[in-house]
Tab-separated table of C-alpha atoms in Angstrom:
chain	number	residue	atom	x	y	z
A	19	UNK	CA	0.000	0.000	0.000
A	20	UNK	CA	3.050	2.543	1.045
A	21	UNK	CA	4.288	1.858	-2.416
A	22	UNK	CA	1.054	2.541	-4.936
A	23	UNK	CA	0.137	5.130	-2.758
A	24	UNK	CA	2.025	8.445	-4.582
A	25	UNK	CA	-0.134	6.854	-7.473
A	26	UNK	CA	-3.446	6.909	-6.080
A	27	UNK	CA	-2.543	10.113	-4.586
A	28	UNK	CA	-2.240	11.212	-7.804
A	29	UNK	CA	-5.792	10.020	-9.176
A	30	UNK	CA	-7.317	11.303	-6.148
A	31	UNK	CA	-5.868	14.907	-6.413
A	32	UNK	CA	-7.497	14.631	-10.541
A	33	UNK	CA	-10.658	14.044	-8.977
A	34	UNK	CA	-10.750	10.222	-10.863
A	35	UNK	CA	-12.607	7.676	-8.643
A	36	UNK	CA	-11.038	4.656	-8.439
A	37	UNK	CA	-11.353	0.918	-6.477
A	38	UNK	CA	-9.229	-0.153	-3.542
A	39	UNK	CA	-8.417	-3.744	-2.805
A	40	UNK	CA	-6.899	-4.593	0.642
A	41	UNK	CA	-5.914	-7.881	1.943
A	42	UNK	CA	-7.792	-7.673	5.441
A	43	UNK	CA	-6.966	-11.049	7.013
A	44	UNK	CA	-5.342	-14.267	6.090
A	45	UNK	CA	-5.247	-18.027	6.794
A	46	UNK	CA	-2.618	-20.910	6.286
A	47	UNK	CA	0.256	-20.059	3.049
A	48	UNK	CA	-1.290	-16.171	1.870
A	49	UNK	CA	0.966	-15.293	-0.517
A	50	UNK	CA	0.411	-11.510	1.040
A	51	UNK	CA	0.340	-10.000	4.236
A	52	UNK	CA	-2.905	-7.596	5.627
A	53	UNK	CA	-2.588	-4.352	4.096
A	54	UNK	CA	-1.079	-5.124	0.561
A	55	UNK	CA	-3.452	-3.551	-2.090
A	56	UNK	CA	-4.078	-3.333	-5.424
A	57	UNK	CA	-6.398	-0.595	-7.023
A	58	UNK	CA	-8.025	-0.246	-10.692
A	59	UNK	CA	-8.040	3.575	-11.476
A	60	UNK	CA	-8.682	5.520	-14.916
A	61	UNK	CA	-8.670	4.273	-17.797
A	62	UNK	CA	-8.537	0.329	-16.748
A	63	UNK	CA	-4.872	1.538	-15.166
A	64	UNK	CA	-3.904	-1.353	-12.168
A	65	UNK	CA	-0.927	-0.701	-9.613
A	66	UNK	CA	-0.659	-2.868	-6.979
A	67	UNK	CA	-0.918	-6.678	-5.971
A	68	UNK	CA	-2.878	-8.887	-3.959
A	69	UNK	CA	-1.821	-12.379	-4.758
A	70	UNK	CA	0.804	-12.216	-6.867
A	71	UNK	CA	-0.844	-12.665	-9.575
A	72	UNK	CA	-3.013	-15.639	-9.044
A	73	UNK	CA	-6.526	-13.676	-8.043
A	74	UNK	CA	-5.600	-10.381	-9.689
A	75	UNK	CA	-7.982	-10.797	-12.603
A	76	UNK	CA	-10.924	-11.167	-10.630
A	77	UNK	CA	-10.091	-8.237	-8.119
A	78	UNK	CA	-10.255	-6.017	-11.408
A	79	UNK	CA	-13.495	-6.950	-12.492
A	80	UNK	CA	-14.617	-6.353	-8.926
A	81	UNK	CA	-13.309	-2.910	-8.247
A	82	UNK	CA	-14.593	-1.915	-11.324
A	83	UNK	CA	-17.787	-3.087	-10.408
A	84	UNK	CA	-17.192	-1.566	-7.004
A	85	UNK	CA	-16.399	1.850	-8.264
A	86	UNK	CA	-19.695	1.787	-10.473
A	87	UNK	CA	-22.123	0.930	-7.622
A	88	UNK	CA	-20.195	3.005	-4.870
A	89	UNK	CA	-21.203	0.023	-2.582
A	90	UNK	CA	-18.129	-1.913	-0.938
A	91	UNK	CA	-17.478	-5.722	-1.502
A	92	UNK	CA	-15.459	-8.121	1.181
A	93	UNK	CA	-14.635	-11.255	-0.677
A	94	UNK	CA	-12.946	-14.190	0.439
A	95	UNK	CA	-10.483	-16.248	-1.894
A	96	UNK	CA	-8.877	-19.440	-1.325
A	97	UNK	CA	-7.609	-23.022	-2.953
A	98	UNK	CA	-8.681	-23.252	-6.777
A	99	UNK	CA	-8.897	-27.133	-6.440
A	100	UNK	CA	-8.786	-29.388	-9.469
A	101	UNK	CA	-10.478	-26.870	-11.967
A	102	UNK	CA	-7.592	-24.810	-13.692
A	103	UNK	CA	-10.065	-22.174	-15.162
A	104	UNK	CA	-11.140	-21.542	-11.084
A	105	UNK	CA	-10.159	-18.205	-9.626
A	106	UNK	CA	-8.587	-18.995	-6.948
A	107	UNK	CA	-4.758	-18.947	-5.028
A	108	UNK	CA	-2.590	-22.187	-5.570
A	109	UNK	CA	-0.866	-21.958	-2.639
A	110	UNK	CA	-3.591	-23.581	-0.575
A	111	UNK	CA	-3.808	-20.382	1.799
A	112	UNK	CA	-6.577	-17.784	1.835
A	113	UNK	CA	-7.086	-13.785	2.127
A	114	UNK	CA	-10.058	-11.815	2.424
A	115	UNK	CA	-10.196	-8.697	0.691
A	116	UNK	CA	-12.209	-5.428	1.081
A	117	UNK	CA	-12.804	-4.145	-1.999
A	118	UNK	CA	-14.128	-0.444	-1.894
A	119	UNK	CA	-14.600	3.290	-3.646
A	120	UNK	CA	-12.438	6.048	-2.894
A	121	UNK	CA	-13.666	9.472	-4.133
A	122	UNK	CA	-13.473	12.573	-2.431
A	123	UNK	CA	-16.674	12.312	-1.303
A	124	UNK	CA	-16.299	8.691	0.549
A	125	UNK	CA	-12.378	9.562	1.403
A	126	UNK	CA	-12.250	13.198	2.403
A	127	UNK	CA	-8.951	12.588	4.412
A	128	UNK	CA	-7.394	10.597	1.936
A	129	UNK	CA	-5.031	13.189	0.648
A	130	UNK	CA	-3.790	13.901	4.148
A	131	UNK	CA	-3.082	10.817	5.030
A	132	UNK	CA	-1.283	10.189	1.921
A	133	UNK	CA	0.812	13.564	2.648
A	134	UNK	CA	1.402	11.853	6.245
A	135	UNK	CA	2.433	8.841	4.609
A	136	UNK	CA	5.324	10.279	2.278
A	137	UNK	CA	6.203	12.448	4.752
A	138	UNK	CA	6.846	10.030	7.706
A	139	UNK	CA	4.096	10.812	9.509
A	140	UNK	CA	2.525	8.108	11.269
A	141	UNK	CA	-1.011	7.589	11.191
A	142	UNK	CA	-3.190	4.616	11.241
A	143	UNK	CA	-6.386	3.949	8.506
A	144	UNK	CA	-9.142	2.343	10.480
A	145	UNK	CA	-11.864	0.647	7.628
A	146	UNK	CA	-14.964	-0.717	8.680
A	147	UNK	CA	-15.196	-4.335	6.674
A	148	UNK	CA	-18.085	-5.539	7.651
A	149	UNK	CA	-21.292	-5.783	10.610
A	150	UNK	CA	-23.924	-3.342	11.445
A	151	UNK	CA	-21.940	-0.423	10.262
A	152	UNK	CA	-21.193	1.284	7.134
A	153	UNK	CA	-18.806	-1.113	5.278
A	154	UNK	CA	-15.812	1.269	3.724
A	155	UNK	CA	-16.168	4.146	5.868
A	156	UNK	CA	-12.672	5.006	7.575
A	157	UNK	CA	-11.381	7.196	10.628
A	158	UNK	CA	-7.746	8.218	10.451
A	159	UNK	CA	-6.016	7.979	13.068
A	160	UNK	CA	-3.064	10.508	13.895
A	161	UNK	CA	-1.617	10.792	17.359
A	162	UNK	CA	-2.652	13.887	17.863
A	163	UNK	CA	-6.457	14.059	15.996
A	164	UNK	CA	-8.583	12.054	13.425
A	165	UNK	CA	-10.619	12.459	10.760
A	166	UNK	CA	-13.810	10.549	9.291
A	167	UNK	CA	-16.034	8.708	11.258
A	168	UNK	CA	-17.079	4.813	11.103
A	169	UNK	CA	-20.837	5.351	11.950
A	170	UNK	CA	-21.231	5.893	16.050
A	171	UNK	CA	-19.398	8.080	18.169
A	172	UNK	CA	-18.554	4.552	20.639
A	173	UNK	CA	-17.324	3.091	17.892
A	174	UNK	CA	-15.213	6.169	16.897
A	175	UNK	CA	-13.692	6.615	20.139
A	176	UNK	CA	-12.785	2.707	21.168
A	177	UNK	CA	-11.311	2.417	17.989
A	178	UNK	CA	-8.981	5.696	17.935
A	179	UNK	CA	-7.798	4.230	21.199
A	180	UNK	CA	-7.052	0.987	19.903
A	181	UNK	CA	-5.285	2.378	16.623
A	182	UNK	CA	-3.127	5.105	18.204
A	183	UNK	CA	-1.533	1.649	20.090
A	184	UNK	CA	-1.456	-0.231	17.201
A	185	UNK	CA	0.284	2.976	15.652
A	186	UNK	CA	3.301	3.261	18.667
A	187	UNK	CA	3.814	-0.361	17.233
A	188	UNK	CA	3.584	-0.406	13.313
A	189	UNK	CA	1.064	-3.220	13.508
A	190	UNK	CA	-1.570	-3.875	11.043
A	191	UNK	CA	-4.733	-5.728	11.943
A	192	UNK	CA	-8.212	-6.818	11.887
A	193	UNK	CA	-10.149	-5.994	15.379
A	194	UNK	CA	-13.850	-6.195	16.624
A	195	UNK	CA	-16.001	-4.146	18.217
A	196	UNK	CA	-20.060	-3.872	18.962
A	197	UNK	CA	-22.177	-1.759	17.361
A	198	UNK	CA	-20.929	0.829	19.793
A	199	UNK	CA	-17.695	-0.271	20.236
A	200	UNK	CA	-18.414	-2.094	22.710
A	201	UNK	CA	-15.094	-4.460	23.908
A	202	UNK	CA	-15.752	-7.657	24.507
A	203	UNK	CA	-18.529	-7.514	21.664
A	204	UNK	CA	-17.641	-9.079	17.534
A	205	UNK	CA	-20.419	-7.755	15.381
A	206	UNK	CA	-18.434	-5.075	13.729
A	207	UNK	CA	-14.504	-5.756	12.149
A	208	UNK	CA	-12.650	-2.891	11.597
A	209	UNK	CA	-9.349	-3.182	10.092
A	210	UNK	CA	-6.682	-1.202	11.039
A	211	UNK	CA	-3.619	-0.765	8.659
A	212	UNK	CA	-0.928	1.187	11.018
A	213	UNK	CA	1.753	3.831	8.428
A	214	UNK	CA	4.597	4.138	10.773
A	215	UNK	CA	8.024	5.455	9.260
A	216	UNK	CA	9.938	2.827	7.560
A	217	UNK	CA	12.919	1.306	9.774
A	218	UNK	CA	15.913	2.148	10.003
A	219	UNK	CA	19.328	0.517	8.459
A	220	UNK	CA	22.129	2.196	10.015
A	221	UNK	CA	25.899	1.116	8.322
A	222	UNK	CA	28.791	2.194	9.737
A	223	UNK	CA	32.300	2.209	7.788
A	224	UNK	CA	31.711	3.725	4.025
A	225	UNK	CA	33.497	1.008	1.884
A	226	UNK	CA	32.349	-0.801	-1.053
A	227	UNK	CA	30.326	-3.800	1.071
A	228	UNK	CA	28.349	-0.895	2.743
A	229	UNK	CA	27.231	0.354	-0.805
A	230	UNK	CA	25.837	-3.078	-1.350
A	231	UNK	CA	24.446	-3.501	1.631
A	232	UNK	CA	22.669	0.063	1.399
A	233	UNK	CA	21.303	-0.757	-1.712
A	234	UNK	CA	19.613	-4.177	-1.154
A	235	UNK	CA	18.603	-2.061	2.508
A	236	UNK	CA	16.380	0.451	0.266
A	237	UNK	CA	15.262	-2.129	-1.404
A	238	UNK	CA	13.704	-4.223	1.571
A	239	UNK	CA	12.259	-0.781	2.553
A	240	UNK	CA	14.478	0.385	5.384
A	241	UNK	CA	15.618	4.025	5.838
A	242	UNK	CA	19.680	3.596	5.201
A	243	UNK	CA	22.044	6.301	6.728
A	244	UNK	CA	25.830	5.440	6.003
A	245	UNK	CA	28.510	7.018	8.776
A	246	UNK	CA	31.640	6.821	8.860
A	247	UNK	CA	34.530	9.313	10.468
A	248	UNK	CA	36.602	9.585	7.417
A	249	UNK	CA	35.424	12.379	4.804
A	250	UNK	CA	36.996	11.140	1.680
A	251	UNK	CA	34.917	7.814	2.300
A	252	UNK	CA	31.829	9.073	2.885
A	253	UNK	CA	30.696	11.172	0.397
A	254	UNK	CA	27.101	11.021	-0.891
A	255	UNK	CA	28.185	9.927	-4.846
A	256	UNK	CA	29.740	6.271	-3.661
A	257	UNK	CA	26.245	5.517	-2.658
A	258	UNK	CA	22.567	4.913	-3.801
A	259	UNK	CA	20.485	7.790	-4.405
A	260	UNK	CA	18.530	8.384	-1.078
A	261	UNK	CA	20.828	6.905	0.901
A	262	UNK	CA	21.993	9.776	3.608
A	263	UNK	CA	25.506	10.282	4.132
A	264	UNK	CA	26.972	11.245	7.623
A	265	UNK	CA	30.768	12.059	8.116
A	266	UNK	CA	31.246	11.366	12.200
A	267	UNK	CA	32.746	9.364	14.762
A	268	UNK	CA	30.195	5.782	14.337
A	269	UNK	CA	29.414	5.474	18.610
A	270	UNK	CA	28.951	9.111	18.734
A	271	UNK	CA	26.580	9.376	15.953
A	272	UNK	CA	24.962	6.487	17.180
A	273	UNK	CA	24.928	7.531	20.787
A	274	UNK	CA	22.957	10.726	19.100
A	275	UNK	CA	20.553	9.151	16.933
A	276	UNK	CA	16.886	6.993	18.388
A	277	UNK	CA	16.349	3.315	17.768
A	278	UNK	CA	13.688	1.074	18.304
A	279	UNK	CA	12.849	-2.515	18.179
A	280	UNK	CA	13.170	-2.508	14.153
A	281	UNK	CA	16.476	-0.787	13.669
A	282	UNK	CA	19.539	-2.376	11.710
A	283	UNK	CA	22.529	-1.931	12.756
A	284	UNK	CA	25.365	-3.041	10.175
A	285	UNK	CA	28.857	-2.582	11.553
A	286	UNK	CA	31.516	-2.959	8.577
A	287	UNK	CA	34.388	-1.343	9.857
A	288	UNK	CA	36.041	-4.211	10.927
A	289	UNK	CA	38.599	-1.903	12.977
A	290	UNK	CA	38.679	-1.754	16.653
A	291	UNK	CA	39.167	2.000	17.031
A	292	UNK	CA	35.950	1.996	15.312
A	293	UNK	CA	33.829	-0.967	15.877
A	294	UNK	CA	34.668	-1.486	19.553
A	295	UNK	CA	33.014	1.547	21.096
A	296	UNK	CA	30.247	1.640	18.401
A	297	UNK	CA	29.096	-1.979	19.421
A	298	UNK	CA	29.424	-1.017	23.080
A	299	UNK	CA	26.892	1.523	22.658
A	300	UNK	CA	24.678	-1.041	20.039
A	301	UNK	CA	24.367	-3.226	22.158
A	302	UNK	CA	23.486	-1.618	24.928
A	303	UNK	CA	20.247	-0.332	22.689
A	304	UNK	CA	16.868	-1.360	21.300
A	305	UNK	CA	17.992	-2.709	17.759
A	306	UNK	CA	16.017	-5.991	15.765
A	307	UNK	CA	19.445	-6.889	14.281
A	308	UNK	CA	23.216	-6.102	15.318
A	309	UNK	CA	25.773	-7.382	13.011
A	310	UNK	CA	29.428	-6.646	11.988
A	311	UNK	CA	31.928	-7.472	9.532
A	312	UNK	CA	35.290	-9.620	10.054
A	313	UNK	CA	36.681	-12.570	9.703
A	314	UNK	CA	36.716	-15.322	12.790
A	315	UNK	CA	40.058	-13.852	14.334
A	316	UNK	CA	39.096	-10.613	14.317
A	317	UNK	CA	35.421	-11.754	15.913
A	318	UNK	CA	37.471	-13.452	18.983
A	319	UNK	CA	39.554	-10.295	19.366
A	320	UNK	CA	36.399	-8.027	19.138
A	321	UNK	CA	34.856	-10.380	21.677
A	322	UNK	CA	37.226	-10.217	23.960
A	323	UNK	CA	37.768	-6.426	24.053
A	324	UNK	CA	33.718	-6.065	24.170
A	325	UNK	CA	33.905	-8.363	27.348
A	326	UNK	CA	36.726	-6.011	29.406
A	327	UNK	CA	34.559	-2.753	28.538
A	328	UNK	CA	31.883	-4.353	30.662
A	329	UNK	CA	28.946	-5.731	28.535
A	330	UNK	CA	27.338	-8.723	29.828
A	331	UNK	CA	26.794	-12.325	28.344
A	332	UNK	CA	23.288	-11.557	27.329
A	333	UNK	CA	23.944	-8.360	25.627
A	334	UNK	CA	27.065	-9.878	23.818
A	335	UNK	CA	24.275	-12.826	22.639
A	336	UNK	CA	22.704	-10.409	20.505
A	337	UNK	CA	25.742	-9.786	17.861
A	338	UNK	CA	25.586	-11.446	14.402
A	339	UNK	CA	29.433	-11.572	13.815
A	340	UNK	CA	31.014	-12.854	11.552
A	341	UNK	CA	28.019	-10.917	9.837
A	342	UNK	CA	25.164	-12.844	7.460
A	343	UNK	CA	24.625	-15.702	6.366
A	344	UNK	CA	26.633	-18.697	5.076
A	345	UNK	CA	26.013	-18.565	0.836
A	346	UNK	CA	29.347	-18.300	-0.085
A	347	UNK	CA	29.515	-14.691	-0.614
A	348	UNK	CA	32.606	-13.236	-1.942
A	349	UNK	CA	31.773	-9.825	-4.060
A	350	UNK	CA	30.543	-6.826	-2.218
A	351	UNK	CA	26.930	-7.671	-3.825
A	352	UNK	CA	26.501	-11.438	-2.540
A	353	UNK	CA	27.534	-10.720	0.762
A	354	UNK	CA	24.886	-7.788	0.475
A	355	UNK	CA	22.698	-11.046	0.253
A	356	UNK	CA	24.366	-13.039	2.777
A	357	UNK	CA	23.457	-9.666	5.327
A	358	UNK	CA	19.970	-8.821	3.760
A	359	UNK	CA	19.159	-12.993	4.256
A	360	UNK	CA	20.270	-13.250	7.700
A	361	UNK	CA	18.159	-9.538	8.614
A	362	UNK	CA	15.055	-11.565	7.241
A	363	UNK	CA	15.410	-14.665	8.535
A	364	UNK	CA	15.811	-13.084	12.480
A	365	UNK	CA	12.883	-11.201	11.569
A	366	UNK	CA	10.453	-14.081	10.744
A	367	UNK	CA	12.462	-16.790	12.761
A	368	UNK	CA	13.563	-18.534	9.259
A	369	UNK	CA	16.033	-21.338	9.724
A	370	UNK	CA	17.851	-20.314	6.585
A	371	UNK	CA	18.232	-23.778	5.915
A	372	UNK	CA	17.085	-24.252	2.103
A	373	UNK	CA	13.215	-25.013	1.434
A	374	UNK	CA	13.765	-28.195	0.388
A	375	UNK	CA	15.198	-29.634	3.217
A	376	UNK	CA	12.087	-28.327	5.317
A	377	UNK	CA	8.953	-29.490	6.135
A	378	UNK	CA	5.523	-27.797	6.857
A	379	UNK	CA	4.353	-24.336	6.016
A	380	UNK	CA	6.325	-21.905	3.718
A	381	UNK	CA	4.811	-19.145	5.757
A	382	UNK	CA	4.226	-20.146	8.818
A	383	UNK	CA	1.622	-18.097	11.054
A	384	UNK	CA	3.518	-15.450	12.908
């Protein structure tokens, strides 16, 4: 959705109508989390993706259908059994999609949030998918006000509470209410799909692996700021466009710069002067992933020099070193791979162990 948004800004600003489709729950192997989206806008014009690819064609014909009768549609699609010409996803999972209008009639906040969205903003899109309420109407959800309504002021209010948490946490999710937003009641679901600021990917020491490992960063999504203390290094044209550029000491940048519990910190100085007070003040912080470069001798001497400064077993558990995983990197680019694959796998609790020597779910429920 964060990435076909500037799009359907776009539409929206021109005044064209176009539908929305948003995954709103899932069962057993989705191919898609809650929250990706596909919409149909002017002139038969599709961004987005459900299902990668395998229920696409149907979503089209219903958001065009959607967008003529203004009325929203929740559908539910799941195994396409034996019949090849079924619509259906082959994966054997199943998502549930709210299919709806947005206008500036239906969507009068749209814009904003959209604004809030490219800006880093974070605000949280509560949809109402389906009970005795109206099915499409939103309430966005900033920290600091909302806009829109979902049908009764109870419902409003229990709802902005719940989202404004959901927001301090960047989680996306369907939730129930009563009619009045009532607690402990299910009639109504109301999805909530939470825009916090992408995460961060901090890399420290500007040499050619951190170029590599910035660029597969943007790519995953993350926010990638490159540091390192030595000017002719780090200058903004060795790296990806978008990727910032600091020139500064790595632990006292860090020490100066907020992380939370979905920050990456690469370390690929691989040089004590550097590395050794950076990690003492990494580890010491909220990070998801802490890993540095270096071969297994210099990991034993960084160990050991990490252990007289003080840090204790548990923090020292938490660094990835010798950084990534095993693939058999060897140019700047495939260890970029080796990082990005290790990042992902600690994220989702992958083994990293190849597919075909596993058993059970692909995507197991997390």
């Amino acid at each position: 959705m964060r990435d076909i948004l500037p799009v359907l800004n776009g539409w929206y600003a021109a005044g064209l109508p176009f539908g929305l489709a948003t995954v709103v729950s899932t069962s057993r192997s989705a191919p898609r989390d809650p929250g990706a989206a596909m919409a149909v806008g002017p002139d038969d014009e599709v961004v987005g993706s459900v299902s990668g690819g395998c229920v696409e064609g149907a979503v089209f014909e219903l958001a065009q259908e959607v967008v003529a009768s203004g009325e929203a549609r929740l559908e539910t699609f799941g195994y396409s059994d034996e019949d090849a010409f079924a619509v259906g996803l082959t994966c054997g999972g199943e998502i549930t999609l709210l299919v709806r209008s947005v206008t500036a009639a239906t969507d009068p906040a749209f814009g904003e949030i959209a604004e809030s969205v490219a800006a880093g903003r974070p605000v949280t899109v509560s949809t109402v998918v389906d009970g005795p309420a109206p099915r499409g109407a939103t309430l966005a959800v900033w920290q600091d006000r909302v806009a829109g309504t979902l049908g009764t002021t109870g419902l409003d209010v229990a709802v902005t509470a719940d989202a404004r948490g959901e927001l301090a946490l960047g989680a996306t999710g369907l939730r129930h209410y009563g009619p009045r937003g009532e607690r402990r009641e299910d009639a109504v679901g109301v999805f909530l799909h939470s825009f916090a600021p992408p995460p961060r990917m901090l890399i420290f020491g500007a040499i050619d692996y951190a170029a590599a490992v910035a660029r597969i960063g943007a790519f995953l999504g993350y926010r990638v700021t490159v540091c390192d203390a030595r000017p002719v290094f780090a200058t903004p044209k060795r790296f990806p466009e978008g990727v910032e550029v600091v020139v500064d000491w790595p632990h006292r940048y860090l020490g100066g710069t907020d992380t939370d519990d979905r920050t990456v910190i690469c370390v690929l100085t691989h040089d004590p002067k550097f590395d050794v007070p950076l990690l003492e003040e990494a580890l010491r912080r909220p990070a998801a992933y802490i890993g540095a470069m270096g071969s297994r001798r210099t990991h034993d001497d960084r160990m050991k020099r990490l252990t007289e400064s003080g840090l204790t077993e548990a923090e020292l558990s938490r660094l990835r070193s010798p950084v990534g995983l095993d693939l058999g990197a060897r140019t700047p680019e495939e260890v970029a791979v080796s990082v990005a694959a290790e990042i992902v796998a600690l994220r989702w609790g992958g083994s990293g162990a190849p597919l075909t020597a596993t058993a059970g779910a692909i995507h197991p429920s997390s």
